[in-house]
Coordinates of C-alpha atoms in Angstrom, one line a residue:
M1 CA 4.2 33.3 -5.4
G2 CA 7.4 31.7 -6.6
E3 CA 9.4 33.1 -3.6
E4 CA 6.8 31.8 -1.2
G5 CA 7.0 28.4 -2.7
L6 CA 10.8 28.3 -2.4
V7 CA 10.6 29.4 1.2
G8 CA 8.1 26.6 1.9
D9 CA 10.3 24.1 0.2
T10 CA 13.4 25.2 2.2
E11 CA 11.5 24.8 5.5
N12 CA 10.2 21.4 4.5
T13 CA 13.8 20.3 3.6
E14 CA 15.1 21.6 6.9
N15 CA 12.3 19.7 8.8
S16 CA 13.0 16.5 6.9
K17 CA 16.8 16.7 7.6
T18 CA 16.2 17.0 11.4
N19 CA 14.3 13.7 11.5
P20 CA 16.1 10.3 11.4
K21 CA 15.9 8.3 8.2
L22 CA 14.4 4.8 8.1
T23 CA 16.9 1.9 8.3
L24 CA 16.6 -1.7 7.2
L25 CA 14.8 -3.3 10.2
P26 CA 12.1 -0.6 10.6
L27 CA 11.6 -0.7 6.8
I28 CA 11.1 -4.4 6.8
A29 CA 8.5 -3.9 9.6
L30 CA 6.8 -1.1 7.7
I31 CA 6.6 -3.2 4.5
F32 CA 5.3 -6.1 6.6
Y33 CA 2.5 -3.9 7.9
E34 CA 1.8 -2.4 4.5
V35 CA 1.2 -5.9 3.1
S36 CA 0.2 -8.1 6.0
G37 CA 0.5 -7.3 9.7
G38 CA 0.0 -11.0 10.6
P39 CA -2.7 -13.6 9.9
F40 CA -5.6 -11.3 11.1
G41 CA -8.1 -11.3 8.2
V42 CA -7.0 -14.5 6.5
E43 CA -9.7 -16.5 8.1
D44 CA -12.1 -15.7 5.3
S45 CA -9.8 -17.6 2.9
V46 CA -10.7 -20.9 4.7
R47 CA -14.5 -20.2 4.6
A48 CA -14.5 -18.9 1.0
G49 CA -12.2 -21.8 -0.2
G50 CA -14.5 -24.4 1.2
G51 CA -11.9 -25.7 3.6
P52 CA -8.2 -25.5 4.4
L53 CA -6.7 -26.9 1.2
L54 CA -7.3 -24.0 -1.1
S55 CA -6.3 -21.5 1.6
L56 CA -3.0 -23.3 2.2
L57 CA -2.3 -23.7 -1.5
G58 CA -3.2 -20.1 -2.1
F59 CA -0.6 -18.8 0.4
L60 CA 2.0 -21.1 -1.1
I61 CA 1.3 -20.4 -4.8
F62 CA 0.1 -16.8 -4.9
P63 CA 3.4 -15.4 -3.5
I64 CA 5.3 -17.0 -6.4
F65 CA 3.0 -15.6 -9.1
W66 CA 2.1 -12.3 -7.5
S67 CA 4.1 -11.2 -4.4
I68 CA 7.6 -12.0 -5.8
P69 CA 7.1 -10.3 -9.2
E70 CA 5.5 -7.2 -7.6
A71 CA 8.3 -7.0 -5.1
L72 CA 11.0 -7.3 -7.8
V73 CA 9.4 -4.6 -9.9
T74 CA 9.1 -2.4 -6.9
A75 CA 12.7 -2.9 -6.0
E76 CA 13.9 -1.9 -9.4
L77 CA 11.7 1.2 -9.8
A78 CA 12.0 2.4 -6.2
T79 CA 15.8 2.3 -6.4
S80 CA 15.7 4.1 -9.8
F81 CA 13.5 6.8 -8.4
P82 CA 14.3 7.1 -4.7
E83 CA 11.9 10.0 -4.0
N84 CA 8.7 10.5 -2.1
G85 CA 5.8 9.7 -4.4
G86 CA 6.9 6.3 -5.5
Y87 CA 4.8 4.8 -8.3
V88 CA 3.4 8.3 -9.2
I89 CA 6.9 9.1 -10.4
W90 CA 7.3 5.8 -12.3
I91 CA 4.1 6.3 -14.2
S92 CA 4.9 10.0 -14.9
S93 CA 8.2 9.1 -16.3
A94 CA 6.8 6.3 -18.5
F95 CA 3.5 7.8 -19.7
G96 CA 3.4 11.5 -18.6
P97 CA 2.0 13.3 -15.6
F98 CA -1.7 12.9 -16.6
W99 CA -1.4 9.1 -16.0
G100 CA 0.9 9.7 -13.1
F101 CA -1.9 11.8 -11.5
Q102 CA -4.5 9.1 -12.2
E103 CA -2.2 6.5 -10.7
G104 CA -1.7 8.6 -7.6
F105 CA -5.5 9.2 -7.2
W106 CA -6.5 5.6 -7.7
K107 CA -3.8 4.2 -5.4
W108 CA -4.4 6.9 -2.7
F109 CA -8.2 6.2 -2.7
S110 CA -7.5 2.5 -2.6
G111 CA -5.0 3.0 0.2
V112 CA -7.6 5.0 2.2
M113 CA -10.2 2.3 1.7
D114 CA -7.6 -0.3 2.9
N115 CA -6.9 1.8 6.0
A116 CA -10.6 1.9 6.7
L117 CA -10.5 -1.8 7.2
Y118 CA -8.3 -1.8 10.2
P119 CA -10.5 -0.2 12.8
V120 CA -13.3 -2.4 11.4
L121 CA -11.1 -5.5 11.8
F122 CA -10.1 -4.5 15.3
L123 CA -13.7 -4.2 16.5
D124 CA -14.5 -7.5 14.7
Y125 CA -12.0 -9.2 17.0
L126 CA -13.2 -7.5 20.1
K127 CA -16.9 -8.4 19.4
H128 CA -16.1 -12.1 20.0
S129 CA -15.4 -11.3 23.7
I130 CA -17.3 -8.0 24.0
P131 CA -20.6 -8.3 22.1
I132 CA -21.5 -4.6 22.7
F133 CA -19.2 -3.7 19.8
N134 CA -21.8 -5.2 17.5
R135 CA -24.1 -2.3 18.3
M136 CA -23.8 0.7 16.0
I137 CA -24.3 3.1 18.9
V138 CA -21.0 1.9 20.3
R139 CA -19.3 0.9 17.1
I140 CA -19.4 4.3 15.4
P141 CA -17.8 6.3 18.2
S142 CA -15.3 3.5 18.7
L143 CA -14.3 3.7 15.0
L144 CA -13.9 7.5 15.3
G145 CA -11.8 7.3 18.4
I146 CA -9.5 4.7 17.0
T147 CA -9.0 6.7 13.8
V148 CA -8.2 9.9 15.7
G149 CA -5.8 8.3 18.1
L150 CA -3.8 6.5 15.4
T151 CA -3.7 9.5 13.2
Y152 CA -2.1 11.5 16.0
L153 CA 0.6 8.9 16.4
N154 CA 1.4 9.1 12.7
Y155 CA 1.7 12.8 13.0
R156 CA 4.4 12.4 15.6
G157 CA 7.0 11.1 13.2
L158 CA 7.8 8.5 10.6
H159 CA 10.9 7.2 12.5
I160 CA 8.6 6.6 15.5
V161 CA 6.2 4.7 13.2
G162 CA 9.0 2.5 11.9
F163 CA 10.5 1.8 15.4
S164 CA 7.0 1.0 16.7
A165 CA 6.3 -1.3 13.8
V166 CA 9.3 -3.5 14.8
L167 CA 8.0 -3.9 18.4
L168 CA 4.4 -4.3 17.2
A169 CA 5.4 -7.1 14.7
I170 CA 7.2 -9.0 17.5
F171 CA 4.3 -8.7 19.9
S172 CA 1.6 -9.5 17.2
L173 CA 3.3 -12.6 15.9
F174 CA 4.5 -14.2 19.1
P175 CA 1.2 -15.6 20.3
F176 CA 0.9 -17.5 17.0
I177 CA 4.3 -19.0 17.5
V178 CA 3.1 -20.2 20.9
M179 CA -0.2 -21.5 19.4
A180 CA 1.7 -23.4 16.7
I181 CA 3.9 -25.1 19.3
L182 CA 0.9 -26.0 21.4
S183 CA -1.0 -27.4 18.4
I184 CA 1.7 -29.9 17.4
P185 CA 0.3 -32.9 19.4
Q186 CA -3.2 -32.2 18.0
I187 CA -2.3 -31.8 14.3
R188 CA -3.7 -34.3 11.9
P189 CA -2.3 -33.6 8.4
K190 CA -5.3 -35.1 6.6
R191 CA -7.4 -32.1 7.9
W192 CA -5.3 -29.9 5.6
L193 CA -6.7 -31.7 2.6
V194 CA -10.4 -30.9 3.2
V195 CA -12.1 -28.9 0.5
D196 CA -15.7 -28.7 -0.7
I197 CA -15.5 -27.4 -4.3
R198 CA -19.3 -27.0 -4.5
N199 CA -19.2 -24.4 -1.7
V200 CA -16.2 -22.4 -2.9
D201 CA -16.9 -18.7 -3.1
W202 CA -14.4 -17.8 -5.8
R203 CA -15.0 -14.1 -5.7
G204 CA -14.4 -14.0 -1.9
Y205 CA -11.5 -16.4 -2.1
F206 CA -9.5 -14.4 -4.7
N207 CA -10.3 -11.1 -3.1
T208 CA -9.2 -12.3 0.3
M209 CA -6.1 -13.9 -1.1
F210 CA -5.2 -10.9 -3.2
W211 CA -5.8 -8.4 -0.4
N212 CA -3.5 -10.3 2.0
L213 CA -0.6 -10.4 -0.5
N214 CA -0.6 -7.0 -2.2
Y215 CA 0.7 -3.5 -1.5
W216 CA 4.4 -4.4 -1.9
D217 CA 4.8 -1.1 -3.8
K218 CA 3.3 1.1 -1.1
A219 CA 6.5 1.7 0.8
S220 CA 8.0 3.3 -2.3
T221 CA 5.9 6.4 -1.7
L222 CA 8.3 7.3 1.2
A223 CA 11.5 6.3 -0.5
G224 CA 12.9 9.8 0.2
E225 CA 12.7 9.1 3.9
I226 CA 14.8 6.0 3.8
K227 CA 18.5 5.9 4.5
D228 CA 20.5 4.6 1.5
P229 CA 17.3 3.5 -0.3
C230 CA 19.2 2.0 -3.3
R231 CA 20.7 -0.7 -1.0
T232 CA 18.1 -0.8 1.8
F233 CA 15.0 -1.3 -0.3
P234 CA 15.7 -4.6 -2.1
K235 CA 16.9 -6.2 1.2
A236 CA 13.9 -5.0 3.0
L237 CA 11.5 -6.4 0.4
L238 CA 13.2 -9.8 0.5
G239 CA 12.9 -9.9 4.3
A240 CA 9.3 -8.8 4.2
V241 CA 8.3 -11.5 1.6
V242 CA 9.7 -14.3 3.9
L243 CA 8.1 -12.8 7.0
V244 CA 4.7 -12.3 5.4
V245 CA 4.4 -15.8 3.9
C246 CA 5.5 -17.4 7.2
S247 CA 3.1 -15.3 9.2
Y248 CA 0.2 -16.7 7.2
L249 CA 1.1 -20.3 6.7
I250 CA 2.2 -21.2 10.3
P251 CA -1.0 -20.1 12.0
L252 CA -3.2 -21.6 9.3
L253 CA -1.3 -24.9 9.4
A254 CA -1.7 -25.0 13.2
G255 CA -5.4 -23.9 13.3
T256 CA -6.7 -26.1 10.5
G257 CA -4.5 -29.1 11.3
A258 CA -5.4 -29.2 15.0
L259 CA -9.2 -28.5 14.9
T260 CA -12.1 -29.9 13.0
S261 CA -14.0 -26.6 12.8
D262 CA -16.5 -26.2 9.9
P263 CA -15.2 -23.9 7.2
S264 CA -18.2 -21.7 7.7
E265 CA -16.9 -20.7 11.1
W266 CA -13.8 -19.2 9.7
S267 CA -14.5 -15.5 9.5
D268 CA -12.9 -12.2 10.6
G269 CA -11.6 -12.6 14.1
Y270 CA -11.9 -16.4 14.3
F271 CA -8.2 -16.9 15.2
A272 CA -9.1 -15.7 18.7
E273 CA -11.5 -18.7 19.0
V274 CA -8.8 -21.0 17.5
G275 CA -6.4 -19.8 20.2
M276 CA -9.0 -20.6 22.9
L277 CA -9.6 -24.1 21.6
I278 CA -5.9 -24.9 21.4
G279 CA -4.5 -23.1 24.4
G280 CA -7.3 -21.7 26.5
F281 CA -8.8 -18.3 27.3
W282 CA -5.4 -16.8 28.1
L283 CA -4.3 -17.4 24.5
K284 CA -7.6 -16.1 23.1
W285 CA -7.1 -12.8 25.0
W286 CA -3.5 -12.7 23.9
I287 CA -4.4 -13.1 20.3
Q288 CA -7.1 -10.4 20.6
A289 CA -4.5 -8.0 22.2
A290 CA -2.1 -8.9 19.3
S291 CA -4.8 -8.1 16.8
A292 CA -5.3 -4.7 18.4
M293 CA -1.5 -4.0 18.2
S294 CA -1.4 -5.4 14.7
N295 CA -4.2 -3.1 13.5
L296 CA -2.3 -0.2 15.0
G297 CA 0.7 -1.1 13.0
L298 CA -1.3 -1.7 9.8
F299 CA -3.0 1.7 10.2
E300 CA 0.2 3.6 10.8
A301 CA 2.1 2.0 7.9
E302 CA -0.8 2.6 5.4
M303 CA -1.3 6.1 6.5
S304 CA 2.4 6.9 6.2
G305 CA 2.4 5.6 2.7
D306 CA -0.7 7.5 1.7
A307 CA 0.4 10.8 3.3
F308 CA 3.9 10.7 1.8
Q309 CA 2.4 9.9 -1.6
L310 CA 0.4 13.1 -1.5
L311 CA 3.5 14.9 -0.3
G312 CA 5.5 13.6 -3.3
M313 CA 2.7 14.6 -5.7
S314 CA 2.7 18.0 -4.2
E315 CA 6.5 18.4 -4.6
M316 CA 6.0 17.4 -8.3
G317 CA 3.5 20.1 -8.7
M318 CA 0.5 17.7 -9.1
L319 CA -1.2 18.9 -6.0
P320 CA -1.2 22.3 -4.2
A321 CA 1.8 23.1 -2.0
I322 CA -0.2 22.8 1.2
F323 CA 0.1 19.0 0.8
A324 CA 3.9 19.2 1.0
S325 CA 3.8 21.2 4.3
R326 CA 5.5 19.3 7.1
S327 CA 5.0 19.5 10.9
K328 CA 7.9 20.0 13.3
Y329 CA 8.2 16.2 13.3
G330 CA 8.8 16.1 9.6
T331 CA 5.4 14.6 8.8
P332 CA 3.1 15.9 6.1
T333 CA 0.3 17.3 8.3
I334 CA -2.4 18.2 5.7
S335 CA -1.8 15.0 3.8
I336 CA -2.3 13.0 7.0
L337 CA -5.5 14.8 7.8
C338 CA -6.8 14.3 4.3
S339 CA -6.2 10.6 4.5
A340 CA -7.7 10.3 8.0
T341 CA -10.9 12.1 6.8
G342 CA -11.2 9.6 4.0
V343 CA -10.9 6.7 6.5
I344 CA -13.6 8.1 8.7
F345 CA -16.1 8.4 5.8
L346 CA -15.3 4.9 4.6
S347 CA -15.2 2.9 7.8
W348 CA -19.0 2.5 8.0
M349 CA -18.8 0.0 5.2
S350 CA -18.6 -3.8 5.7
F351 CA -15.2 -5.6 5.6
Q352 CA -16.1 -7.5 2.3
E353 CA -17.4 -4.3 0.6
I354 CA -14.3 -2.4 1.3
L355 CA -12.1 -5.3 0.3
E356 CA -13.7 -5.6 -3.1
F357 CA -13.7 -1.9 -3.9
L358 CA -10.0 -1.3 -2.9
N359 CA -8.9 -4.5 -4.8
F360 CA -10.5 -3.2 -8.0
L361 CA -8.9 0.2 -7.9
Y362 CA -5.6 -1.3 -6.8
S363 CA -5.6 -3.7 -9.7
I364 CA -6.0 -0.9 -12.2
G365 CA -3.1 0.9 -10.7
M366 CA -0.9 -2.2 -10.7
L367 CA -1.6 -2.9 -14.3
L368 CA -0.3 0.6 -15.1
E369 CA 2.8 0.0 -12.9
F370 CA 3.7 -3.2 -14.8
A371 CA 3.2 -1.4 -18.1
A372 CA 5.5 1.4 -16.8
F373 CA 8.1 -1.1 -15.7
I374 CA 8.3 -2.6 -19.3
T375 CA 8.0 0.8 -21.0
L376 CA 10.9 2.2 -19.0
R377 CA 13.0 -0.8 -19.9
I378 CA 12.4 0.0 -23.6
K379 CA 12.3 3.8 -23.5
K380 CA 15.1 4.4 -21.0
P381 CA 17.6 1.5 -21.2
D382 CA 20.3 3.8 -19.8
L383 CA 18.3 4.8 -16.7
D384 CA 20.5 4.4 -13.6
R385 CA 19.1 1.2 -11.9
P386 CA 21.0 0.6 -8.7
Y387 CA 19.0 -2.7 -8.4
K388 CA 17.9 -4.3 -11.7
V389 CA 15.8 -7.4 -12.0
P390 CA 18.2 -9.8 -13.7
L391 CA 16.1 -10.3 -16.8
H392 CA 16.1 -8.8 -20.3
T393 CA 13.1 -7.0 -21.7
F394 CA 11.4 -10.2 -22.9
G395 CA 12.0 -11.9 -19.6
A396 CA 10.7 -8.8 -17.7
T397 CA 7.6 -8.9 -19.8
M398 CA 7.1 -12.6 -19.0
L399 CA 7.6 -11.9 -15.3
C400 CA 4.7 -9.4 -15.4
L401 CA 2.2 -11.7 -17.3
P402 CA 1.1 -14.0 -14.4
P403 CA 0.4 -11.2 -11.9
A404 CA -1.3 -9.2 -14.7
F405 CA -3.5 -12.2 -15.4
L406 CA -4.4 -12.4 -11.7
L407 CA -5.2 -8.7 -11.6
V408 CA -7.6 -9.1 -14.6
L409 CA -9.2 -12.1 -12.9
V410 CA -9.8 -10.2 -9.6
M411 CA -11.4 -7.3 -11.6
S412 CA -13.6 -9.7 -13.6
L413 CA -15.0 -11.2 -10.5
A414 CA -16.1 -7.9 -9.1
S415 CA -19.8 -7.1 -8.5
V416 CA -21.8 -4.6 -10.5
K417 CA -21.8 -2.3 -7.5
T418 CA -18.0 -2.4 -7.4
F419 CA -17.8 -1.6 -11.2
L420 CA -20.1 1.4 -10.6
V421 CA -18.3 2.8 -7.6
S422 CA -14.8 2.3 -9.2
G423 CA -16.1 3.9 -12.4
A424 CA -17.2 6.9 -10.5
V425 CA -13.8 7.2 -8.8
I426 CA -12.1 7.0 -12.2
I427 CA -14.3 9.7 -13.6
V428 CA -13.6 12.0 -10.6
G429 CA -9.8 11.5 -11.2
F430 CA -10.2 12.4 -14.9
A431 CA -12.1 15.6 -13.9
L432 CA -9.7 16.6 -11.1
Y433 CA -6.7 16.8 -13.4
P434 CA -7.9 19.7 -15.7
T435 CA -9.4 21.4 -12.6
I436 CA -5.9 21.4 -10.9
L437 CA -4.3 22.6 -14.2
Y438 CA -6.8 25.5 -14.3
A439 CA -6.2 26.4 -10.7
K440 CA -2.5 26.4 -11.3
D441 CA -2.6 28.4 -14.6
K442 CA -4.8 31.1 -13.0
G443 CA -2.7 31.3 -9.8
L444 CA -5.7 30.4 -7.7
V445 CA -3.7 28.1 -5.4
L446 CA 0.0 28.0 -4.4
F447 CA 2.0 25.2 -5.9
C448 CA 5.5 24.0 -5.2
T449 CA 8.1 25.5 -7.6
Q450 CA 10.9 22.9 -7.2
Q451 CA 11.6 20.5 -10.0
L452 CA 11.5 16.8 -9.1
S453 CA 14.8 15.1 -9.6
G454 CA 15.5 11.5 -10.5
P455 CA 18.2 9.4 -8.8
S456 CA 21.3 11.4 -9.9
D457 CA 22.2 15.0 -9.4
N458 CA 24.8 15.0 -12.2
D459 CA 23.4 12.8 -14.9
V460 CA 20.7 14.1 -17.3
E461 CA 19.7 10.5 -18.0
G462 CA 19.2 10.1 -14.3
H463 CA 16.4 12.7 -14.4
P464 CA 13.8 10.8 -16.5
I465 CA 11.0 13.2 -15.9
L466 CA 13.1 16.2 -16.7
S467 CA 14.5 14.5 -19.8
E468 CA 11.0 13.7 -20.9
Q469 CA 10.0 17.3 -20.8
L470 CA 13.0 18.3 -22.9
Q471 CA 12.0 15.7 -25.5
D472 CA 8.4 16.5 -25.5
I473 CA 8.1 20.2 -24.6
T474 CA 5.0 20.6 -26.6
D475 CA 3.0 18.6 -24.1
E476 CA 1.4 21.6 -22.3
A477 CA -0.2 19.5 -19.5
S478 CA 3.1 17.9 -18.7
V479 CA 4.9 21.2 -18.6
S480 CA 2.3 22.9 -16.4
L481 CA 2.5 20.1 -13.8
L482 CA 6.3 19.9 -13.6
S483 CA 7.2 23.6 -13.8
D484 CA 6.1 26.9 -12.4
S485 CA 2.7 27.8 -13.8
S486 CA 3.5 31.5 -13.6
S487 CA 6.1 31.2 -16.3
S488 CA 5.4 31.4 -20.0
K489 CA 6.0 28.5 -22.4
A490 CA 9.1 30.1 -23.7
E491 CA 10.4 30.6 -20.2
Q492 CA 9.8 27.0 -19.4
V493 CA 11.7 25.9 -22.4
S494 CA 14.6 28.2 -21.6
G495 CA 14.6 27.2 -17.9
L496 CA 14.6 23.5 -18.6
S497 CA 17.3 23.8 -21.3
G498 CA 19.5 26.0 -19.0
E499 CA 19.1 23.4 -16.2
A500 CA 20.1 20.6 -18.5
L501 CA 23.2 22.6 -19.7
K502 CA 24.2 23.1 -16.0
L503 CA 23.9 19.4 -15.4
E504 CA 26.0 18.6 -18.3

């Protein structure tokens, strides 16, 4: 069993080496699509906010208190642990593999739910011009076909996904630049100040705002596929923050400033109507085409993050080795299929239902990430941090408080149905962990045998997970997830100690 695992790991490594690494521009585009993909889907913020004012203020203020702190935390932790798996590794290093597994399960499930939105959003745009997509007999096969087609593109290679994301971002954003220019003569600034507080749907407003500005940490799950991640990642996050905020504010300023549309008309896909009213039918069709391309990029970026997260968890020993198997294109085949299956099962739900469920699970995971960020500052002050947020521990804690408050607020506004569904997902995660432990201990399933390294090959302190096992070898669950289950406890202690001596 051990030899088979080593052979599989060697093949995976060879596959990954034959495929190009992501560079700065494709990474910016991927992060842009992980988070945004353009203004498609922000229309609900105008309706839920009772007018343009709260929507515009939200996209000005929320990035300061949410997007920037999350991006900074991601930059520090992703460069400290430049491996596939991202936040799963951060949490495992701070709190142990049990919580790392839970984080991975919650964020993967949340990511799959997020990905289920994009085929739905795509058809919501098309139905404005082709009403037949409102009929379930047409809608269901269309959702299935879109999912299968986009999954195949993801299978063909991450570098193709990154390069495609650059082209898709240009194509998707260009019609809104044209719309903004055409709207200038019609803009009346007083229209931006309209708000009806009595009709504000606070739950819908915060969920829409939060969804359109989160997932900055998602690209960390494929950090092992990035060229020089310690330098590239912080630059890419900065570029993506600027691009995302501008892609929201410019179309909203143009649409709400040039038109007198009732806030109730602003729903999914309404930007196509805005384009028609400002520029004509040609601009409407262009925006709809841009929506289609944007949803392709959103789907591809999200699925890449979800699939490489499962791959990273498999390489850590948290999931069976089959999840780490790669195709000839270097992509994690089984992980992609697993994510695609989840998308198919979830895409029958409505936009708002999916939005609220995924926000709740994502919020729980992010609270754990902020806690890990602070904990690692305290527990591992000497951890190699190629990029470090320029704040001491107290300042780092203060940085995390506003976004943590926002996370709690979003969770508190959830419906009873969301609490029940999310609670069920959490229970499933708690039950899966001992089940996987049992399968590993009994040799029922093949697991990867390689140890997951930290950022440095020569520094014991650069291997936080390995160091943690040396310090707390009595944690049986931790040992069994991060070492070969076929070894005895004494062999695990001896193996880890021997490896540490070699590193020294």
